[in-house]
């Protein structure tokens, strides 16, 4: 069974640009979570999508947004990029209470 | 608030046993997770405790005491490949099984 997949693996942008990150959950999982992990820090919850709807979001500005499409894949958009947005962005899908993570997208903002 | 505390770093010797502690200041959670994360990679699920007590799974065991607000992950017969960060996390039934992660403990296994 394929795990959670994310693309791209690496992304380099400059300040002010927009970044779009993509995630495909494990087949049959309808919930997708996004986390930000800055270097040396813990996972910070960004967004939770389920059945195509945004169900919860963490304490991040509105320039961090996303969506979930009918096949349960998800996109994370970060607008007006700032240097502090440089981090590993992890997507997870959930079965029961357990979240299964994708390999992440490493975003570097120059 | 909801706080999860873990030691930042630990060092242990190959073949030894190491205990990674996690304390939390939160209540009403469903269960407590441990994840392993190698540098630059995604966290991978290790264990999940709902009830108090010890859950053993091969070389790894996890313990939970709700009354003491305390959990630990026990790694036996350490191997070099166990060098990684270990994340403690609690999940809540509301908010889509909202999960709060600790900052993680970086374990270095030396020969």
XYZ file of N, CA and C in Angstrom, chain A:
330
model
N 0.854 -1.199 0.000
C 0.000 0.000 0.000
C 0.881 1.236 0.000
N 0.585 2.169 -0.895
C 1.380 3.385 -0.967
C 1.100 4.255 0.239
N 2.174 4.936 0.680
C 2.028 5.831 1.816
C 1.617 7.214 1.367
N 1.714 8.155 2.271
C 1.420 9.557 1.960
C 2.534 10.087 1.055
N 2.163 10.748 -0.003
C 3.162 11.325 -0.898
C 3.039 12.837 -0.920
N 4.170 13.487 -1.101
C 4.198 14.946 -1.153
C 5.096 15.395 -2.305
N 4.736 16.519 -2.867
C 5.582 17.106 -3.912
C 5.519 18.618 -3.841
N 6.585 19.308 -4.244
C 7.893 18.736 -4.561
C 8.641 18.349 -3.277
N 9.790 17.707 -3.425
C 10.577 17.374 -2.240
C 11.309 18.607 -1.724
N 11.734 19.439 -2.640
C 12.423 20.681 -2.277
C 11.859 21.825 -3.115
N 11.846 23.013 -2.501
C 11.313 24.181 -3.186
C 12.093 25.394 -2.722
N 12.596 26.165 -3.680
C 13.326 27.389 -3.350
C 12.560 28.568 -3.926
N 12.265 29.525 -3.074
C 11.526 30.717 -3.483
C 12.222 31.949 -2.908
N 11.814 33.110 -3.394
C 12.316 34.358 -2.826
C 11.188 35.052 -2.072
N 11.570 35.968 -1.221
C 10.590 36.698 -0.405
C 9.513 37.336 -1.278
N 8.303 37.235 -0.844
C 7.189 37.837 -1.568
C 6.516 36.903 -2.563
N 7.209 35.833 -2.940
C 6.600 34.885 -3.874
C 5.588 34.006 -3.163
N 4.932 33.139 -3.958
C 3.971 32.196 -3.430
C 4.496 30.779 -3.606
N 4.196 29.922 -2.656
C 4.572 28.515 -2.745
C 3.327 27.652 -2.680
N 3.295 26.611 -3.514
C 2.210 25.636 -3.484
C 2.797 24.258 -3.258
N 2.333 23.607 -2.212
C 2.804 22.284 -1.840
C 1.639 21.313 -1.977
N 1.942 20.096 -2.399
C 0.891 19.117 -2.658
C 1.063 17.853 -1.842
N -0.069 17.217 -1.542
C -0.072 16.022 -0.704
C -1.157 15.061 -1.183
N -0.812 13.785 -1.263
C -1.805 12.745 -1.538
C -1.846 11.795 -0.360
N -3.008 11.622 0.265
C -3.095 10.765 1.443
C -3.054 9.294 1.064
N -2.929 8.455 2.080
C -3.037 7.021 1.881
C -4.444 6.728 1.373
N -4.548 5.798 0.442
C -5.839 5.455 -0.136
C -6.833 5.071 0.955
N -7.996 5.700 0.914
C -9.024 5.418 1.905
C -9.037 6.384 3.075
N -7.978 7.162 3.223
C -7.950 8.172 4.294
C -8.575 9.458 3.759
N -9.476 10.032 4.536
C -10.143 11.258 4.084
C -9.630 12.517 4.777
N -8.923 12.331 5.879
C -8.424 13.482 6.636
C -6.970 13.744 6.290
N -6.659 15.013 6.057
C -5.290 15.441 5.757
C -4.912 16.576 6.704
N -3.739 16.479 7.257
C -3.209 17.485 8.178
C -1.927 18.063 7.595
N -1.708 19.347 7.844
C -0.465 20.012 7.449
C 0.233 20.542 8.696
N 1.553 20.336 8.725
C 2.379 20.827 9.824
C 3.587 21.553 9.248
N 4.076 22.497 10.048
C 5.335 23.163 9.730
C 6.358 22.764 10.780
N 7.541 22.397 10.313
C 8.618 22.062 11.252
C 9.840 22.879 10.880
N 10.034 23.962 11.607
C 11.229 24.782 11.391
C 12.420 24.068 12.007
N 13.608 24.406 11.527
C 14.821 23.705 11.940
C 14.966 23.703 13.459
N 15.071 22.508 14.034
C 15.285 22.383 15.467
C 14.046 22.578 16.322
N 12.906 22.791 15.693
C 11.670 23.020 16.447
C 10.700 21.861 16.266
N 9.662 21.840 17.091
C 8.649 20.806 17.000
C 7.677 21.071 15.876
N 6.812 20.104 15.635
C 5.794 20.251 14.610
C 4.735 21.250 15.065
N 4.463 22.206 14.207
C 3.416 23.182 14.483
C 2.233 22.919 13.545
N 1.071 22.718 14.121
C -0.119 22.413 13.324
C -0.536 23.611 12.494
N -0.794 23.352 11.218
C -1.245 24.405 10.327
C -2.731 24.272 10.006
N -3.111 23.143 9.401
C -4.462 23.000 8.873
C -4.894 21.541 8.923
N -6.216 21.361 9.037
C -6.808 20.033 8.951
C -7.959 20.083 7.951
N -7.937 19.163 6.981
C -9.017 19.035 6.003
C -9.647 17.662 6.119
N -10.968 17.632 5.957
C -11.668 16.356 5.967
C -12.873 16.466 5.060
N -13.035 15.476 4.194
C -14.166 15.450 3.274
C -14.284 16.755 2.485
N -13.153 17.304 2.091
C -13.153 18.487 1.237
C -13.302 19.809 1.951
N -13.437 19.786 3.267
C -13.666 21.026 4.010
C -12.505 21.306 4.973
N -12.222 22.580 5.177
C -11.275 22.960 6.217
C -11.981 22.836 7.558
N -11.432 22.022 8.440
C -12.096 21.747 9.720
C -11.449 22.480 10.881
N -10.170 22.776 10.760
C -9.482 23.425 11.858
C -8.196 24.043 11.308
N -7.765 25.124 11.921
C -6.488 25.703 11.537
C -5.728 26.144 12.768
N -4.417 26.150 12.641
C -3.575 26.564 13.754
C -3.429 28.074 13.774
N -2.537 28.542 14.618
C -2.364 29.987 14.789
C -1.368 30.521 13.771
N -1.843 30.610 12.525
C -1.008 31.108 11.445
C -1.785 32.181 10.694
N -1.073 33.109 10.051
C -1.775 34.198 9.358
C -2.552 33.681 8.149
N -3.494 34.476 7.678
C -4.342 34.056 6.550
C -3.577 33.795 5.267
N -2.335 34.276 5.150
C -1.585 34.014 3.925
C -1.198 32.536 3.815
N -1.402 31.794 4.888
C -1.239 30.337 4.856
C -2.634 29.740 4.682
N -2.835 29.076 3.550
C -4.159 28.532 3.269
C -4.018 27.237 2.491
N -5.135 26.637 2.164
C -5.065 25.415 1.383
C -6.431 24.965 0.938
N -6.439 23.764 0.419
C -7.721 23.167 0.018
C -7.569 21.666 -0.090
N -8.715 21.007 -0.112
C -8.730 19.566 -0.353
C -9.657 19.302 -1.517
N -9.192 18.514 -2.450
C -9.972 18.242 -3.654
C -10.733 16.936 -3.485
N -11.690 16.642 -4.404
C -12.564 15.482 -4.206
C -11.863 14.151 -4.011
N -10.654 13.956 -4.540
C -9.983 12.660 -4.316
C -9.186 12.672 -3.010
N -9.415 13.684 -2.185
C -8.819 13.856 -0.848
C -7.380 14.334 -0.873
N -6.811 14.545 -2.053
C -5.506 15.198 -2.099
C -5.649 16.632 -1.606
N -4.529 17.208 -1.233
C -4.604 18.541 -0.640
C -3.460 19.403 -1.145
N -3.710 20.693 -1.175
C -2.684 21.684 -1.486
C -2.534 22.628 -0.315
N -1.310 23.038 -0.068
C -1.031 24.079 0.915
C -0.425 25.244 0.157
N -0.978 26.428 0.352
C -0.472 27.635 -0.293
C 0.064 28.590 0.762
N 1.254 29.093 0.518
C 1.815 30.109 1.391
C 2.111 31.316 0.516
N 1.373 32.401 0.743
C 1.527 33.615 -0.046
C 2.483 34.582 0.636
N 2.978 35.531 -0.157
C 3.832 36.604 0.387
C 4.905 36.017 1.286
N 5.678 35.114 0.737
C 6.651 34.362 1.525
C 7.620 35.259 2.283
N 7.911 34.836 3.497
C 8.879 35.511 4.349
C 10.005 34.530 4.663
N 11.146 35.085 5.057
C 12.291 34.230 5.361
C 11.932 33.178 6.409
N 11.078 33.579 7.360
C 10.710 32.686 8.467
C 9.858 31.509 8.018
N 9.393 31.533 6.780
C 8.607 30.413 6.269
C 9.492 29.241 5.866
N 10.782 29.432 5.845
C 11.702 28.340 5.523
C 11.548 27.234 6.564
N 11.191 26.048 6.104
C 10.911 24.947 7.031
C 10.624 23.683 6.234
N 10.479 22.596 6.980
C 9.980 21.348 6.409
C 8.473 21.330 6.609
N 7.724 21.143 5.553
C 6.269 21.101 5.628
C 5.829 19.647 5.468
N 5.182 19.170 6.498
C 4.772 17.771 6.535
C 3.264 17.661 6.399
N 2.873 16.680 5.621
C 1.472 16.346 5.454
C 1.258 14.978 6.092
N 0.103 14.778 6.696
C -0.218 13.487 7.285
C -1.660 13.144 6.973
N -1.940 11.858 6.798
C -3.325 11.428 6.720
C -3.594 10.527 7.917
N -4.864 10.407 8.246
C -5.211 9.771 9.517
C -6.116 8.563 9.322
N -5.803 7.497 10.097
C -6.679 6.334 10.203
C -6.905 6.108 11.684
N -8.147 6.169 12.116
C -8.410 6.130 13.550
C -7.801 7.370 14.160
N -6.969 7.194 15.166
C -6.310 8.356 15.774
C -4.900 8.560 15.280
N -4.353 7.599 14.559
C -2.951 7.652 14.181
C -2.766 8.420 12.888
N -1.806 9.342 12.904
C -1.463 10.089 11.707
C -0.217 9.478 11.073
N -0.263 9.368 9.754
C 0.852 8.810 8.987
C 1.394 9.913 8.095
N 2.683 10.135 8.210
C 3.287 11.292 7.579
C 3.891 10.990 6.219
N 3.855 12.005 5.375
C 4.584 11.966 4.121
C 6.025 12.392 4.338
N 6.832 12.340 3.268
C 8.257 12.651 3.412
C 8.550 14.140 3.569
N 7.556 14.981 3.304
C 7.748 16.405 3.514
C 8.244 17.157 2.292
N 8.005 18.442 2.318
C 8.562 19.369 1.326
C 9.428 20.360 2.083
N 10.665 20.443 1.670
C 11.565 21.400 2.327
C 11.534 22.701 1.535
N 11.015 23.733 2.169
C 10.889 25.046 1.530
C 11.990 25.966 2.035
N 12.695 26.564 1.106
C 13.737 27.536 1.443
C 13.359 28.869 0.822
N 13.270 29.881 1.655
C 12.931 31.217 1.174
C 14.178 32.091 1.277
N 14.573 32.624 0.133
C 15.795 33.442 0.100
C 15.479 34.932 0.045
